[in-house]
Amino acid sequence: MNNSEFRLPSAEGEAQRYSEFYIDPHIHMTARTTYDYIIMRESGIVATIEPAFWLGQPRTHVGTFQDYFNSLVGWERFRASQFGIQHYCTIGINPKEANNEALAEAVMELLPLYVCKEGVVAIGEIGYDDQTPAEDKYFRRQLELAKELDMLVLIHTPHRNKKAGTSRSMDACVEHGLDPARVIIDHNNEETVREVLDRGFWAAFTIYPQTKMGNARMVEIVKQHGCDRIIVDSSADWGMSDPLAVPKTAQLMRERGIPETYVRAVCYENALAAYSQSGQIQETDWLASDAIDQRQMFNGNSVLRGQEPTVRSSRECILIE
Amino acid sequence: MTTTQVSTSDLIYSWLERHVDRAGLNWLEEKRSQIARGAAVKVFFTAFSATPRYTGKNSLQLTLSDLQAAAIARKGWFPMNWSVDRAARILLVLALPQDDESQYLQTLEQVFTAADIGELVALYQALPLLSYPKQLKARAAEGVRSNMTDVFNAVALQNPYPAEYFDNLAWNQMILKALFVGSPLHLIQGLDRRANPELAKMLVDYASERQAANRSVSPELWELVKKSKVKS
Ligand SMILES: [Zn+2]
Protein backbone atom coordinates (compact mmCIF):
# COMPACT_ATOMS: atom_id res chain seq x y z
CA MET A 1 0.00 0.00 0.00
CA ASN A 2 1.39 3.42 -0.88
CA ASN A 3 0.99 6.74 0.87
CA SER A 4 -1.83 8.08 -1.27
CA GLU A 5 -5.23 8.02 0.32
CA PHE A 6 -6.87 4.62 0.15
CA ARG A 7 -9.92 4.70 -2.08
CA LEU A 8 -13.01 3.13 -0.55
CA PRO A 9 -15.24 0.96 -2.73
CA SER A 10 -18.85 2.04 -2.96
CA ALA A 11 -20.90 1.25 0.10
CA GLU A 12 -23.99 0.71 -2.03
CA GLY A 13 -25.14 -2.87 -2.29
CA GLU A 14 -23.45 -3.58 1.00
CA ALA A 15 -26.20 -1.93 2.99
CA GLN A 16 -27.82 -3.80 5.86
CA ARG A 17 -25.72 -6.92 5.45
CA TYR A 18 -24.45 -6.37 8.98
CA SER A 19 -22.01 -8.64 10.63
CA GLU A 20 -23.65 -10.49 13.48
CA PHE A 21 -20.44 -11.28 15.29
CA TYR A 22 -17.64 -9.31 16.85
CA ILE A 23 -14.42 -10.29 18.55
CA ASP A 24 -12.85 -8.05 21.16
CA PRO A 25 -9.25 -9.24 20.85
CA HIS A 26 -7.93 -7.15 23.75
CA ILE A 27 -10.01 -6.75 26.89
CA HIS A 28 -9.21 -7.24 30.59
CA MET A 29 -12.36 -9.02 31.69
CA THR A 30 -10.91 -9.79 35.12
CA ALA A 31 -11.64 -6.14 35.91
CA ARG A 32 -15.17 -6.23 34.50
CA THR A 33 -18.51 -7.36 35.88
CA THR A 34 -20.88 -10.07 34.88
CA TYR A 35 -23.23 -7.37 33.59
CA ASP A 36 -20.55 -6.44 31.05
CA TYR A 37 -20.50 -10.01 29.77
CA ILE A 38 -24.27 -9.86 29.31
CA ILE A 39 -24.30 -6.62 27.32
CA MET A 40 -21.25 -7.69 25.30
CA ARG A 41 -22.99 -10.87 24.19
CA GLU A 42 -26.19 -8.93 23.50
CA SER A 43 -24.12 -6.61 21.30
CA GLY A 44 -22.75 -9.50 19.26
CA ILE A 45 -19.38 -10.18 20.87
CA VAL A 46 -18.75 -13.92 20.63
CA ALA A 47 -15.10 -14.11 21.64
CA THR A 48 -12.67 -12.15 23.78
CA ILE A 49 -8.93 -12.29 24.17
CA GLU A 50 -7.64 -11.24 27.57
CA PRO A 51 -3.95 -10.35 27.56
CA ALA A 52 -2.03 -10.72 30.80
CA PHE A 53 -1.13 -7.22 31.99
CA TRP A 54 -0.72 -5.27 35.21
CA LEU A 55 -3.59 -4.73 37.61
CA GLY A 56 -3.28 -1.01 38.32
CA GLN A 57 -0.71 -1.43 41.06
CA PRO A 58 2.45 -3.48 41.00
CA ARG A 59 2.38 -7.02 42.36
CA THR A 60 4.87 -7.85 45.08
CA HIS A 61 4.87 -11.66 45.01
CA VAL A 62 5.19 -14.21 42.24
CA GLY A 63 2.23 -16.05 43.79
CA THR A 64 -0.17 -13.27 42.83
CA PHE A 65 1.08 -13.59 39.24
CA GLN A 66 0.37 -17.31 39.38
CA ASP A 67 -3.14 -16.81 40.72
CA TYR A 68 -3.73 -14.22 38.00
CA PHE A 69 -2.58 -16.61 35.27
CA ASN A 70 -4.77 -19.31 36.85
CA SER A 71 -7.80 -17.07 36.66
CA LEU A 72 -7.06 -16.26 33.00
CA VAL A 73 -7.00 -19.93 31.97
CA GLY A 74 -9.55 -21.12 34.53
CA TRP A 75 -12.21 -19.09 36.27
CA GLU A 76 -12.44 -16.26 33.75
CA ARG A 77 -12.80 -18.68 30.85
CA PHE A 78 -15.50 -20.50 32.77
CA ARG A 79 -17.28 -17.27 33.73
CA ALA A 80 -17.31 -16.07 30.10
CA SER A 81 -18.74 -19.40 28.93
CA GLN A 82 -21.73 -18.84 31.21
CA PHE A 83 -22.67 -15.88 29.04
CA GLY A 84 -22.06 -17.45 25.65
CA ILE A 85 -18.66 -15.83 25.14
CA GLN A 86 -15.49 -17.75 24.29
CA HIS A 87 -12.55 -16.53 26.35
CA TYR A 88 -8.93 -16.77 25.22
CA CYS A 89 -5.85 -15.17 26.72
CA THR A 90 -2.24 -14.25 26.22
CA ILE A 91 0.38 -14.94 28.89
CA GLY A 92 3.48 -12.90 29.68
CA ILE A 93 5.12 -10.41 31.97
CA ASN A 94 4.17 -6.83 31.14
CA PRO A 95 6.84 -4.12 30.74
CA LYS A 96 5.85 -2.13 33.82
CA GLU A 97 6.42 -5.05 36.17
CA ALA A 98 9.52 -6.21 34.32
CA ASN A 99 11.26 -3.38 36.15
CA ASN A 100 11.14 -5.42 39.37
CA GLU A 101 13.86 -7.79 38.22
CA ALA A 102 13.69 -10.30 41.08
CA LEU A 103 9.96 -10.67 40.49
CA ALA A 104 10.33 -10.74 36.71
CA GLU A 105 12.87 -13.55 37.02
CA ALA A 106 10.41 -15.61 39.09
CA VAL A 107 7.59 -14.95 36.61
CA MET A 108 9.84 -16.10 33.73
CA GLU A 109 10.10 -19.44 35.60
CA LEU A 110 6.30 -19.67 35.67
CA LEU A 111 5.71 -19.02 31.97
CA PRO A 112 6.42 -22.56 30.72
CA LEU A 113 3.58 -23.78 32.96
CA TYR A 114 1.08 -21.58 31.13
CA VAL A 115 2.03 -20.60 27.60
CA CYS A 116 1.17 -23.94 25.92
CA LYS A 117 -2.24 -24.30 27.53
CA GLU A 118 -5.39 -24.51 25.45
CA GLY A 119 -6.78 -21.11 24.51
CA VAL A 120 -3.48 -19.29 25.10
CA VAL A 121 -3.19 -17.55 21.73
CA ALA A 122 0.06 -15.58 22.20
CA ILE A 123 2.80 -14.40 24.48
CA GLY A 124 1.78 -10.94 25.61
CA GLU A 125 1.25 -8.22 26.22
CA ILE A 126 4.94 -7.52 26.27
CA GLY A 127 7.12 -4.69 25.06
CA TYR A 128 8.19 -1.31 26.40
CA ASP A 129 6.72 1.14 28.88
CA ASP A 130 9.52 3.46 30.06
CA GLN A 131 11.98 1.70 27.71
CA THR A 132 14.38 0.80 30.54
CA PRO A 133 17.17 -1.80 30.27
CA ALA A 134 15.15 -4.19 32.47
CA GLU A 135 12.13 -3.84 30.18
CA ASP A 136 14.33 -4.54 27.19
CA LYS A 137 15.83 -7.63 28.85
CA TYR A 138 12.52 -9.33 29.72
CA PHE A 139 10.91 -8.28 26.44
CA ARG A 140 13.70 -10.00 24.53
CA ARG A 141 13.69 -13.08 26.72
CA GLN A 142 10.00 -13.50 26.05
CA LEU A 143 10.55 -13.00 22.32
CA GLU A 144 13.07 -15.84 22.56
CA LEU A 145 10.50 -18.01 24.34
CA ALA A 146 7.95 -17.24 21.61
CA LYS A 147 10.50 -18.21 18.98
CA GLU A 148 11.39 -21.43 20.78
CA LEU A 149 7.74 -22.47 21.20
CA ASP A 150 6.62 -21.12 17.81
CA MET A 151 4.10 -18.76 19.40
CA LEU A 152 2.46 -15.51 18.34
CA VAL A 153 3.35 -12.29 20.16
CA LEU A 154 1.15 -9.39 21.28
CA ILE A 155 3.08 -6.13 21.70
CA HIS A 156 2.03 -3.33 24.04
CA THR A 157 3.43 -0.06 22.69
CA PRO A 158 4.33 2.70 25.17
CA HIS A 159 2.10 5.70 25.90
CA ARG A 160 5.09 8.05 26.04
CA ASN A 161 7.56 8.31 23.21
CA LYS A 162 5.20 6.05 21.29
CA LYS A 163 6.56 6.39 17.77
CA ALA A 164 10.15 5.53 18.70
CA GLY A 165 9.00 2.84 21.12
CA THR A 166 6.87 1.20 18.44
CA SER A 167 9.73 1.15 15.91
CA ARG A 168 12.07 -0.24 18.53
CA SER A 169 9.57 -3.00 19.46
CA MET A 170 9.38 -4.10 15.83
CA ASP A 171 13.17 -3.96 15.49
CA ALA A 172 13.49 -6.32 18.48
CA CYS A 173 10.99 -8.77 16.96
CA VAL A 174 12.89 -8.84 13.69
CA GLU A 175 16.25 -9.20 15.47
CA HIS A 176 14.93 -12.26 17.29
CA GLY A 177 13.84 -13.84 14.04
CA LEU A 178 10.07 -13.51 14.48
CA ASP A 179 7.85 -13.34 11.40
CA PRO A 180 5.98 -9.98 11.42
CA ALA A 181 2.86 -11.83 10.26
CA ARG A 182 2.90 -13.57 13.65
CA VAL A 183 3.19 -10.38 15.73
CA ILE A 184 0.30 -8.05 16.67
CA ILE A 185 1.32 -4.47 17.53
CA ASP A 186 -1.32 -2.83 19.74
CA HIS A 187 -2.29 0.69 20.85
CA ASN A 188 -1.39 2.21 17.47
CA ASN A 189 -2.32 5.74 16.42
CA GLU A 190 -2.15 7.93 13.31
CA GLU A 191 1.59 8.31 13.81
CA THR A 192 2.53 4.64 14.01
CA VAL A 193 0.12 2.83 11.71
CA ARG A 194 1.96 3.37 8.42
CA GLU A 195 5.26 1.89 9.55
CA VAL A 196 3.57 -1.07 11.29
CA LEU A 197 1.63 -2.01 8.16
CA ASP A 198 4.54 -1.37 5.81
CA ARG A 199 6.74 -3.71 7.84
CA GLY A 200 4.17 -6.50 7.62
CA PHE A 201 2.93 -6.55 11.24
CA TRP A 202 -0.72 -6.56 12.36
CA ALA A 203 -1.82 -3.11 13.54
CA ALA A 204 -4.31 -3.11 16.42
CA PHE A 205 -6.10 0.02 17.66
CA THR A 206 -7.47 0.47 21.14
CA ILE A 207 -10.70 2.48 21.34
CA TYR A 208 -10.30 3.87 24.84
CA PRO A 209 -11.84 7.16 25.93
CA GLN A 210 -9.46 10.06 26.41
CA THR A 211 -6.08 8.32 26.64
CA LYS A 212 -5.91 6.20 23.46
CA MET A 213 -8.05 6.30 20.28
CA GLY A 214 -11.54 7.69 19.83
CA ASN A 215 -13.70 5.78 17.38
CA ALA A 216 -14.29 8.77 15.09
CA ARG A 217 -10.51 8.82 14.56
CA MET A 218 -10.69 5.07 13.94
CA VAL A 219 -13.17 5.64 11.12
CA GLU A 220 -10.72 8.06 9.49
CA ILE A 221 -7.87 5.55 9.83
CA VAL A 222 -9.89 2.88 8.02
CA LYS A 223 -10.84 5.41 5.34
CA GLN A 224 -7.19 6.23 4.84
CA HIS A 225 -5.47 2.85 5.30
CA GLY A 226 -8.17 0.36 4.33
CA CYS A 227 -8.90 -2.77 6.32
CA ASP A 228 -5.93 -4.99 5.61
CA ARG A 229 -4.25 -6.22 8.84
CA ILE A 230 -6.06 -3.59 10.95
CA ILE A 231 -7.73 -4.74 14.16
CA VAL A 232 -10.05 -2.84 16.54
CA ASP A 233 -10.20 -3.60 20.28
CA SER A 234 -11.35 -1.98 23.52
CA SER A 235 -8.59 -2.81 26.01
CA ALA A 236 -11.34 -2.21 28.53
CA ASP A 237 -10.06 -2.69 32.06
CA TRP A 238 -10.40 -1.15 35.53
CA GLY A 239 -10.08 2.36 34.09
CA MET A 240 -12.57 4.61 32.29
CA SER A 241 -13.12 2.27 29.38
CA ASP A 242 -15.90 0.75 27.35
CA PRO A 243 -16.47 -2.99 26.88
CA LEU A 244 -18.72 -2.21 23.91
CA ALA A 245 -16.05 -0.21 22.08
CA VAL A 246 -15.81 -2.76 19.23
CA PRO A 247 -19.54 -2.97 18.37
CA LYS A 248 -19.94 0.78 18.86
CA THR A 249 -17.05 1.47 16.50
CA ALA A 250 -18.56 -0.93 13.96
CA GLN A 251 -21.83 0.97 14.15
CA LEU A 252 -20.11 4.33 13.72
CA MET A 253 -18.18 3.01 10.72
CA ARG A 254 -21.43 1.93 9.07
CA GLU A 255 -23.05 5.28 9.79
CA ARG A 256 -20.10 7.04 8.20
CA GLY A 257 -20.17 4.97 5.06
CA ILE A 258 -17.49 2.35 5.59
CA PRO A 259 -18.50 -0.77 3.60
CA GLU A 260 -19.69 -3.77 5.56
CA THR A 261 -16.82 -5.96 4.35
CA TYR A 262 -14.38 -3.50 5.93
CA VAL A 263 -16.31 -3.35 9.19
CA ARG A 264 -16.36 -7.11 9.34
CA ALA A 265 -12.63 -7.30 8.62
CA VAL A 266 -11.46 -4.90 11.34
CA CYS A 267 -14.01 -5.90 14.00
CA TYR A 268 -13.99 -9.67 13.51
CA GLU A 269 -12.15 -11.38 10.68
CA ASN A 270 -8.68 -9.88 11.06
CA ALA A 271 -8.44 -10.71 14.75
CA LEU A 272 -9.54 -14.24 13.93
CA ALA A 273 -7.03 -14.53 11.07
CA ALA A 274 -4.17 -13.18 13.17
CA TYR A 275 -4.77 -15.24 16.30
CA SER A 276 -5.96 -18.43 14.60
CA GLN A 277 -2.35 -18.88 13.49
CA SER A 278 -1.86 -20.14 17.05
CA GLY A 279 -4.19 -23.08 16.41
CA GLN A 280 -5.91 -22.14 19.67
CA ILE A 281 -8.89 -20.17 18.36
CA GLN A 282 -11.24 -20.99 15.49
CA GLU A 283 -14.68 -19.94 14.36
CA THR A 284 -16.17 -23.33 15.16
CA ASP A 285 -15.45 -22.63 18.84
CA TRP A 286 -18.50 -20.37 18.92
CA LEU A 287 -20.39 -21.52 15.82
CA ALA A 288 -20.50 -25.14 16.93
CA SER A 289 -20.86 -24.68 20.66
CA ASP A 290 -24.18 -24.31 22.43
CA ALA A 291 -24.26 -20.57 22.80
CA ILE A 292 -24.34 -20.79 26.54
CA ASP A 293 -23.08 -23.88 28.31
CA GLN A 294 -25.43 -24.23 31.21
CA ARG A 295 -24.37 -27.75 32.01
CA GLN A 296 -21.50 -26.14 33.85
CA MET A 297 -22.92 -24.52 36.89
CA PHE A 298 -21.52 -22.41 39.64
CA ASN A 299 -22.43 -24.08 42.95
CA GLY A 300 -25.35 -25.71 41.23
CA ASN A 301 -26.84 -22.38 40.16
CA SER A 302 -26.59 -20.76 36.78
CA VAL A 303 -25.32 -17.21 37.18
CA LEU A 304 -27.76 -16.14 34.48
CA ARG A 305 -30.95 -16.94 36.32
CA GLY A 306 -33.37 -14.06 36.88
CA GLN A 307 -31.41 -11.45 34.98
CA GLU A 308 -33.07 -9.49 32.22
CA PRO A 309 -30.40 -7.32 30.64
CA THR A 310 -31.30 -3.87 29.43
CA VAL A 311 -28.87 -3.21 26.64
CA ARG A 312 -30.25 -0.22 24.82
CA SER A 313 -29.51 2.38 27.48
CA SER A 314 -25.81 1.58 27.41
CA ARG A 315 -25.75 1.94 23.63
CA GLU A 316 -27.43 5.32 23.44
CA CYS A 317 -24.23 7.11 22.53
CA ILE A 318 -21.99 5.27 20.13
CA LEU A 319 -19.36 7.96 19.91
CA ILE A 320 -16.26 7.34 22.03
CA GLU A 321 -14.08 10.44 22.34
CA MET B 1 3.74 -50.75 42.36
CA THR B 2 6.21 -50.93 39.50
CA THR B 3 4.43 -53.75 37.67
CA THR B 4 1.08 -51.98 38.03
CA GLN B 5 2.57 -48.77 36.68
CA VAL B 6 3.93 -50.55 33.63
CA SER B 7 0.69 -52.24 32.78
CA THR B 8 -1.55 -49.19 33.27
CA SER B 9 0.75 -47.14 31.02
CA ASP B 10 0.87 -49.91 28.43
CA LEU B 11 -2.89 -50.19 28.45
CA ILE B 12 -3.38 -46.46 28.00
CA TYR B 13 -0.86 -46.43 25.18
CA SER B 14 -2.62 -49.28 23.40
CA TRP B 15 -5.90 -47.36 23.56
CA LEU B 16 -4.25 -44.21 22.24
CA GLU B 17 -2.81 -46.11 19.27
CA ARG B 18 -6.36 -46.49 17.93
CA HIS B 19 -7.02 -42.74 17.88
CA VAL B 20 -3.75 -40.85 17.47
CA ASP B 21 -1.88 -40.66 14.18
CA ARG B 22 1.76 -41.70 13.75
CA ALA B 23 3.13 -38.16 14.15
CA GLY B 24 1.17 -37.66 17.36
CA LEU B 25 2.31 -41.00 18.75
CA ASN B 26 5.93 -40.21 17.89
CA TRP B 27 5.65 -36.90 19.70
CA LEU B 28 4.12 -38.61 22.72
CA GLU B 29 6.80 -41.31 22.78
CA GLU B 30 9.57 -38.74 22.54
CA LYS B 31 8.15 -36.67 25.39
CA ARG B 32 7.55 -39.74 27.57
CA SER B 33 11.09 -40.89 27.21
CA GLN B 34 12.54 -37.41 27.82
CA ILE B 35 10.43 -37.08 30.97
CA ALA B 36 11.31 -40.59 32.16
CA ARG B 37 15.02 -39.84 31.71
CA GLY B 38 14.67 -36.85 34.03
CA ALA B 39 14.50 -33.96 31.54
CA ALA B 40 14.01 -30.45 32.96
CA VAL B 41 10.50 -29.94 34.38
CA LYS B 42 9.88 -27.36 31.66
CA VAL B 43 9.75 -30.24 29.15
CA PHE B 44 7.06 -31.97 31.20
CA PHE B 45 5.05 -28.76 31.81
CA THR B 46 4.96 -27.64 28.17
CA ALA B 47 4.24 -31.15 26.85
CA PHE B 48 1.48 -31.68 29.41
CA SER B 49 -0.21 -28.43 28.31
CA ALA B 50 0.33 -28.90 24.58
CA THR B 51 -0.94 -32.51 24.42
CA PRO B 52 -4.34 -31.86 22.74
CA ARG B 53 -2.53 -30.21 19.81
CA TYR B 54 -0.95 -33.57 19.00
CA THR B 55 -3.69 -35.99 20.01
CA GLY B 56 -7.02 -34.30 19.37
CA LYS B 57 -9.78 -34.48 21.94
CA ASN B 58 -12.03 -37.34 20.90
CA SER B 59 -13.53 -39.85 23.27
CA LEU B 60 -11.37 -42.93 23.95
CA GLN B 61 -14.39 -45.14 23.19
CA LEU B 62 -13.34 -48.04 25.37
CA THR B 63 -14.97 -51.42 24.90
CA LEU B 64 -16.17 -53.74 27.63
CA SER B 65 -13.00 -55.79 27.37
CA ASP B 66 -10.85 -52.64 27.63
CA LEU B 67 -12.66 -51.77 30.83
CA GLN B 68 -12.17 -55.30 32.12
CA ALA B 69 -8.45 -55.06 31.40
CA ALA B 70 -8.38 -51.75 33.25
CA ALA B 71 -10.02 -53.24 36.32
CA ILE B 72 -7.47 -56.07 36.30
CA ALA B 73 -4.50 -53.70 35.97
CA ARG B 74 -5.75 -51.55 38.82
CA LYS B 75 -8.68 -52.59 41.00
CA GLY B 76 -11.60 -50.20 40.66
CA TRP B 77 -10.07 -48.32 37.72
CA PHE B 78 -12.95 -47.45 35.38
CA PRO B 79 -11.85 -45.01 32.64
CA MET B 80 -15.27 -45.10 31.00
CA ASN B 81 -15.50 -41.41 30.04
CA TRP B 82 -11.87 -40.66 29.37
CA SER B 83 -10.90 -38.63 26.33
CA VAL B 84 -7.83 -39.09 24.16
CA ASP B 85 -6.07 -35.90 25.29
CA ARG B 86 -6.67 -36.66 28.95
CA ALA B 87 -5.39 -40.19 28.61
CA ALA B 88 -2.26 -38.91 26.83
CA ARG B 89 -1.68 -36.30 29.54
CA ILE B 90 -1.96 -39.00 32.17
CA LEU B 91 0.60 -41.06 30.28
CA LEU B 92 3.03 -38.14 30.56
CA VAL B 93 2.36 -37.87 34.30
CA LEU B 94 2.98 -41.61 34.70
CA ALA B 95 6.35 -41.15 32.98
CA LEU B 96 7.65 -38.87 35.75
CA PRO B 97 10.55 -40.38 37.71
CA GLN B 98 9.20 -41.58 41.05
CA ASP B 99 12.25 -42.59 43.06
CA ASP B 100 12.58 -39.25 44.77
CA GLU B 101 9.25 -38.91 46.60
CA SER B 102 9.51 -35.23 47.47
CA GLN B 103 10.67 -34.26 43.98
CA TYR B 104 7.84 -36.27 42.41
CA LEU B 105 5.21 -34.79 44.70
CA GLN B 106 6.56 -31.28 44.17
CA THR B 107 6.32 -31.61 40.39
CA LEU B 108 2.77 -32.95 40.69
CA GLU B 109 1.83 -30.07 42.99
CA GLN B 110 3.24 -27.53 40.51
CA VAL B 111 1.26 -28.96 37.64
CA PHE B 112 -1.93 -29.18 39.74
CA THR B 113 -1.48 -25.59 40.93
CA ALA B 114 -1.17 -24.23 37.38
CA ALA B 115 -3.77 -26.47 35.73
CA ASP B 116 -6.69 -25.27 33.61
CA ILE B 117 -10.04 -27.06 33.66
CA GLY B 118 -9.15 -29.76 31.13
CA GLU B 119 -5.84 -30.44 32.83
CA LEU B 120 -7.47 -30.62 36.26
CA VAL B 121 -9.92 -33.20 35.00
CA ALA B 122 -7.06 -35.32 33.64
CA LEU B 123 -5.05 -35.02 36.86
CA TYR B 124 -7.96 -35.90 39.13
CA GLN B 125 -8.97 -38.81 36.92
CA ALA B 126 -5.39 -40.05 37.27
CA LEU B 127 -5.52 -40.14 41.09
CA PRO B 128 -5.91 -43.94 41.35
CA LEU B 129 -2.86 -44.46 39.12
CA LEU B 130 -0.41 -42.11 40.81
CA SER B 131 2.39 -43.04 43.17
CA TYR B 132 2.35 -42.06 46.86
CA PRO B 133 -1.48 -41.83 46.79
CA LYS B 134 -1.75 -41.19 50.56
CA GLN B 135 0.14 -37.94 50.07
CA LEU B 136 -2.50 -36.70 47.61
CA LYS B 137 -5.49 -36.67 49.97
CA ALA B 138 -5.46 -32.89 50.56
CA ARG B 139 -5.14 -32.29 46.83
CA ALA B 140 -8.08 -34.60 46.09
CA ALA B 141 -10.19 -32.81 48.72
CA GLU B 142 -9.32 -29.55 46.95
CA GLY B 143 -10.82 -30.99 43.76
CA VAL B 144 -14.04 -31.75 45.66
CA ARG B 145 -14.21 -28.08 46.69
CA SER B 146 -14.05 -26.90 43.05
CA ASN B 147 -16.93 -24.82 41.74
CA MET B 148 -16.42 -26.31 38.30
CA THR B 149 -18.67 -29.35 38.00
CA ASP B 150 -16.38 -31.23 35.60
CA VAL B 151 -13.52 -30.96 38.06
CA PHE B 152 -15.66 -32.12 40.98
CA ASN B 153 -16.95 -35.05 38.93
CA ALA B 154 -13.41 -36.10 37.95
CA VAL B 155 -12.68 -36.79 41.62
CA ALA B 156 -16.09 -38.00 42.73
CA LEU B 157 -17.43 -40.13 39.88
CA GLN B 158 -16.13 -43.45 38.53
CA ASN B 159 -13.01 -42.99 40.58
CA PRO B 160 -11.87 -45.51 43.22
CA TYR B 161 -9.59 -43.02 44.98
CA PRO B 162 -12.07 -41.28 47.36
CA ALA B 163 -13.48 -44.51 48.80
CA GLU B 164 -9.96 -45.82 49.35
CA TYR B 165 -8.33 -42.75 50.87
CA PHE B 166 -10.83 -40.17 52.13
CA ASP B 167 -11.62 -40.05 55.85
CA ASN B 168 -15.31 -39.86 56.81
CA LEU B 169 -15.33 -36.07 56.97
CA ALA B 170 -14.02 -35.67 53.40
CA TRP B 171 -16.16 -38.57 52.16
CA ASN B 172 -19.38 -37.21 53.63
CA GLN B 173 -18.72 -33.73 52.26
CA MET B 174 -18.18 -35.21 48.82
CA ILE B 175 -21.48 -37.12 48.91
CA LEU B 176 -23.38 -34.07 50.09
CA LYS B 177 -21.83 -31.90 47.40
CA ALA B 178 -22.65 -34.50 44.73
CA LEU B 179 -26.32 -34.22 45.72
CA PHE B 180 -26.06 -30.44 45.81
CA VAL B 181 -24.64 -30.11 42.29
CA GLY B 182 -26.85 -32.88 40.91
CA SER B 183 -24.15 -35.48 40.19
CA PRO B 184 -25.53 -39.04 40.16
CA LEU B 185 -24.64 -40.92 43.36
CA HIS B 186 -24.68 -44.30 41.65
CA LEU B 187 -21.50 -43.34 39.75
CA ILE B 188 -19.60 -42.91 43.03
CA GLN B 189 -17.52 -45.97 43.82
CA GLY B 190 -17.72 -47.54 47.28
CA LEU B 191 -21.02 -45.86 48.16
CA ASP B 192 -22.30 -48.86 50.15
CA ARG B 193 -18.99 -49.68 51.77
CA ARG B 194 -18.40 -46.13 53.00
CA ALA B 195 -21.95 -45.50 54.25
CA ASN B 196 -21.86 -44.29 57.87
CA PRO B 197 -24.27 -42.97 60.54
CA GLU B 198 -22.94 -39.39 60.41
CA LEU B 199 -23.62 -39.38 56.71
CA ALA B 200 -27.18 -40.61 57.29
CA LYS B 201 -27.77 -37.73 59.68
CA MET B 202 -26.30 -35.17 57.26
CA LEU B 203 -28.45 -36.53 54.45
CA VAL B 204 -31.65 -36.39 56.50
CA ASP B 205 -30.85 -32.80 57.56
CA TYR B 206 -30.17 -31.85 53.98
CA ALA B 207 -33.42 -33.45 52.82
CA SER B 208 -35.51 -31.59 55.41
CA GLU B 209 -33.81 -28.32 54.46
CA ARG B 210 -34.74 -28.96 50.83
CA GLN B 211 -38.31 -29.92 51.71
CA ALA B 212 -38.75 -26.83 53.88
CA ALA B 213 -37.80 -24.74 50.84
CA ASN B 214 -40.18 -26.74 48.63
CA ARG B 215 -37.31 -28.21 46.65
CA SER B 216 -37.22 -31.79 45.42
CA VAL B 217 -35.08 -34.47 47.03
CA SER B 218 -33.26 -37.05 44.93
CA PRO B 219 -34.54 -40.62 45.49
CA GLU B 220 -30.86 -41.59 45.60
CA LEU B 221 -30.61 -39.72 48.89
CA TRP B 222 -33.20 -41.90 50.62
CA GLU B 223 -31.61 -45.09 49.32
CA LEU B 224 -28.31 -44.00 50.78
CA VAL B 225 -29.93 -43.03 54.11
CA LYS B 226 -31.32 -46.56 54.37
CA LYS B 227 -27.94 -48.13 53.74
CA SER B 228 -26.20 -45.78 56.14
CA LYS B 229 -28.65 -46.58 58.92
CA VAL B 230 -28.48 -50.32 58.37
CA LYS B 231 -24.73 -50.13 58.90
CA SER B 232 -25.02 -48.26 62.21
ZN1 LIG C 1 -4.02 -4.33 27.74
CSV table of C-alpha atoms in Angstrom, one decimal, chain A residues 66 70 73-74 77-78 112-118 120 145 148 280 295-300, chain B residues 42 45-46 49-50 52-53 57 89 110-111 113-117 119 147-150 180-181:
chain,number,residue,atom,x,y,z
A,66,GLN,CA,0.4,-17.3,39.4
A,70,ASN,CA,-4.8,-19.3,36.9
A,73,VAL,CA,-7.0,-19.9,32.0
A,74,GLY,CA,-9.6,-21.1,34.5
A,77,ARG,CA,-12.8,-18.7,30.9
A,78,PHE,CA,-15.5,-20.5,32.8
A,112,PRO,CA,6.4,-22.6,30.7
A,113,LEU,CA,3.6,-23.8,33.0
A,114,TYR,CA,1.1,-21.6,31.1
A,115,VAL,CA,2.0,-20.6,27.6
A,116,CYS,CA,1.2,-23.9,25.9
A,117,LYS,CA,-2.2,-24.3,27.5
A,118,GLU,CA,-5.4,-24.5,25.4
A,120,VAL,CA,-3.5,-19.3,25.1
A,145,LEU,CA,10.5,-18.0,24.3
A,148,GLU,CA,11.4,-21.4,20.8
A,280,GLN,CA,-5.9,-22.1,19.7
A,295,ARG,CA,-24.4,-27.8,32.0
A,296,GLN,CA,-21.5,-26.1,33.8
A,297,MET,CA,-22.9,-24.5,36.9
A,298,PHE,CA,-21.5,-22.4,39.6
A,299,ASN,CA,-22.4,-24.1,42.9
A,300,GLY,CA,-25.3,-25.7,41.2
B,42,LYS,CA,9.9,-27.4,31.7
B,45,PHE,CA,5.1,-28.8,31.8
B,46,THR,CA,5.0,-27.6,28.2
B,49,SER,CA,-0.2,-28.4,28.3
B,50,ALA,CA,0.3,-28.9,24.6
B,52,PRO,CA,-4.3,-31.9,22.7
B,53,ARG,CA,-2.5,-30.2,19.8
B,57,LYS,CA,-9.8,-34.5,21.9
B,89,ARG,CA,-1.7,-36.3,29.5
B,110,GLN,CA,3.2,-27.5,40.5
B,111,VAL,CA,1.3,-29.0,37.6
B,113,THR,CA,-1.5,-25.6,40.9
B,114,ALA,CA,-1.2,-24.2,37.4
B,115,ALA,CA,-3.8,-26.5,35.7
B,116,ASP,CA,-6.7,-25.3,33.6
B,117,ILE,CA,-10.0,-27.1,33.7
B,119,GLU,CA,-5.8,-30.4,32.8
B,147,ASN,CA,-16.9,-24.8,41.7
B,148,MET,CA,-16.4,-26.3,38.3
B,149,THR,CA,-18.7,-29.3,38.0
B,150,ASP,CA,-16.4,-31.2,35.6
B,180,PHE,CA,-26.1,-30.4,45.8
B,181,VAL,CA,-24.6,-30.1,42.3
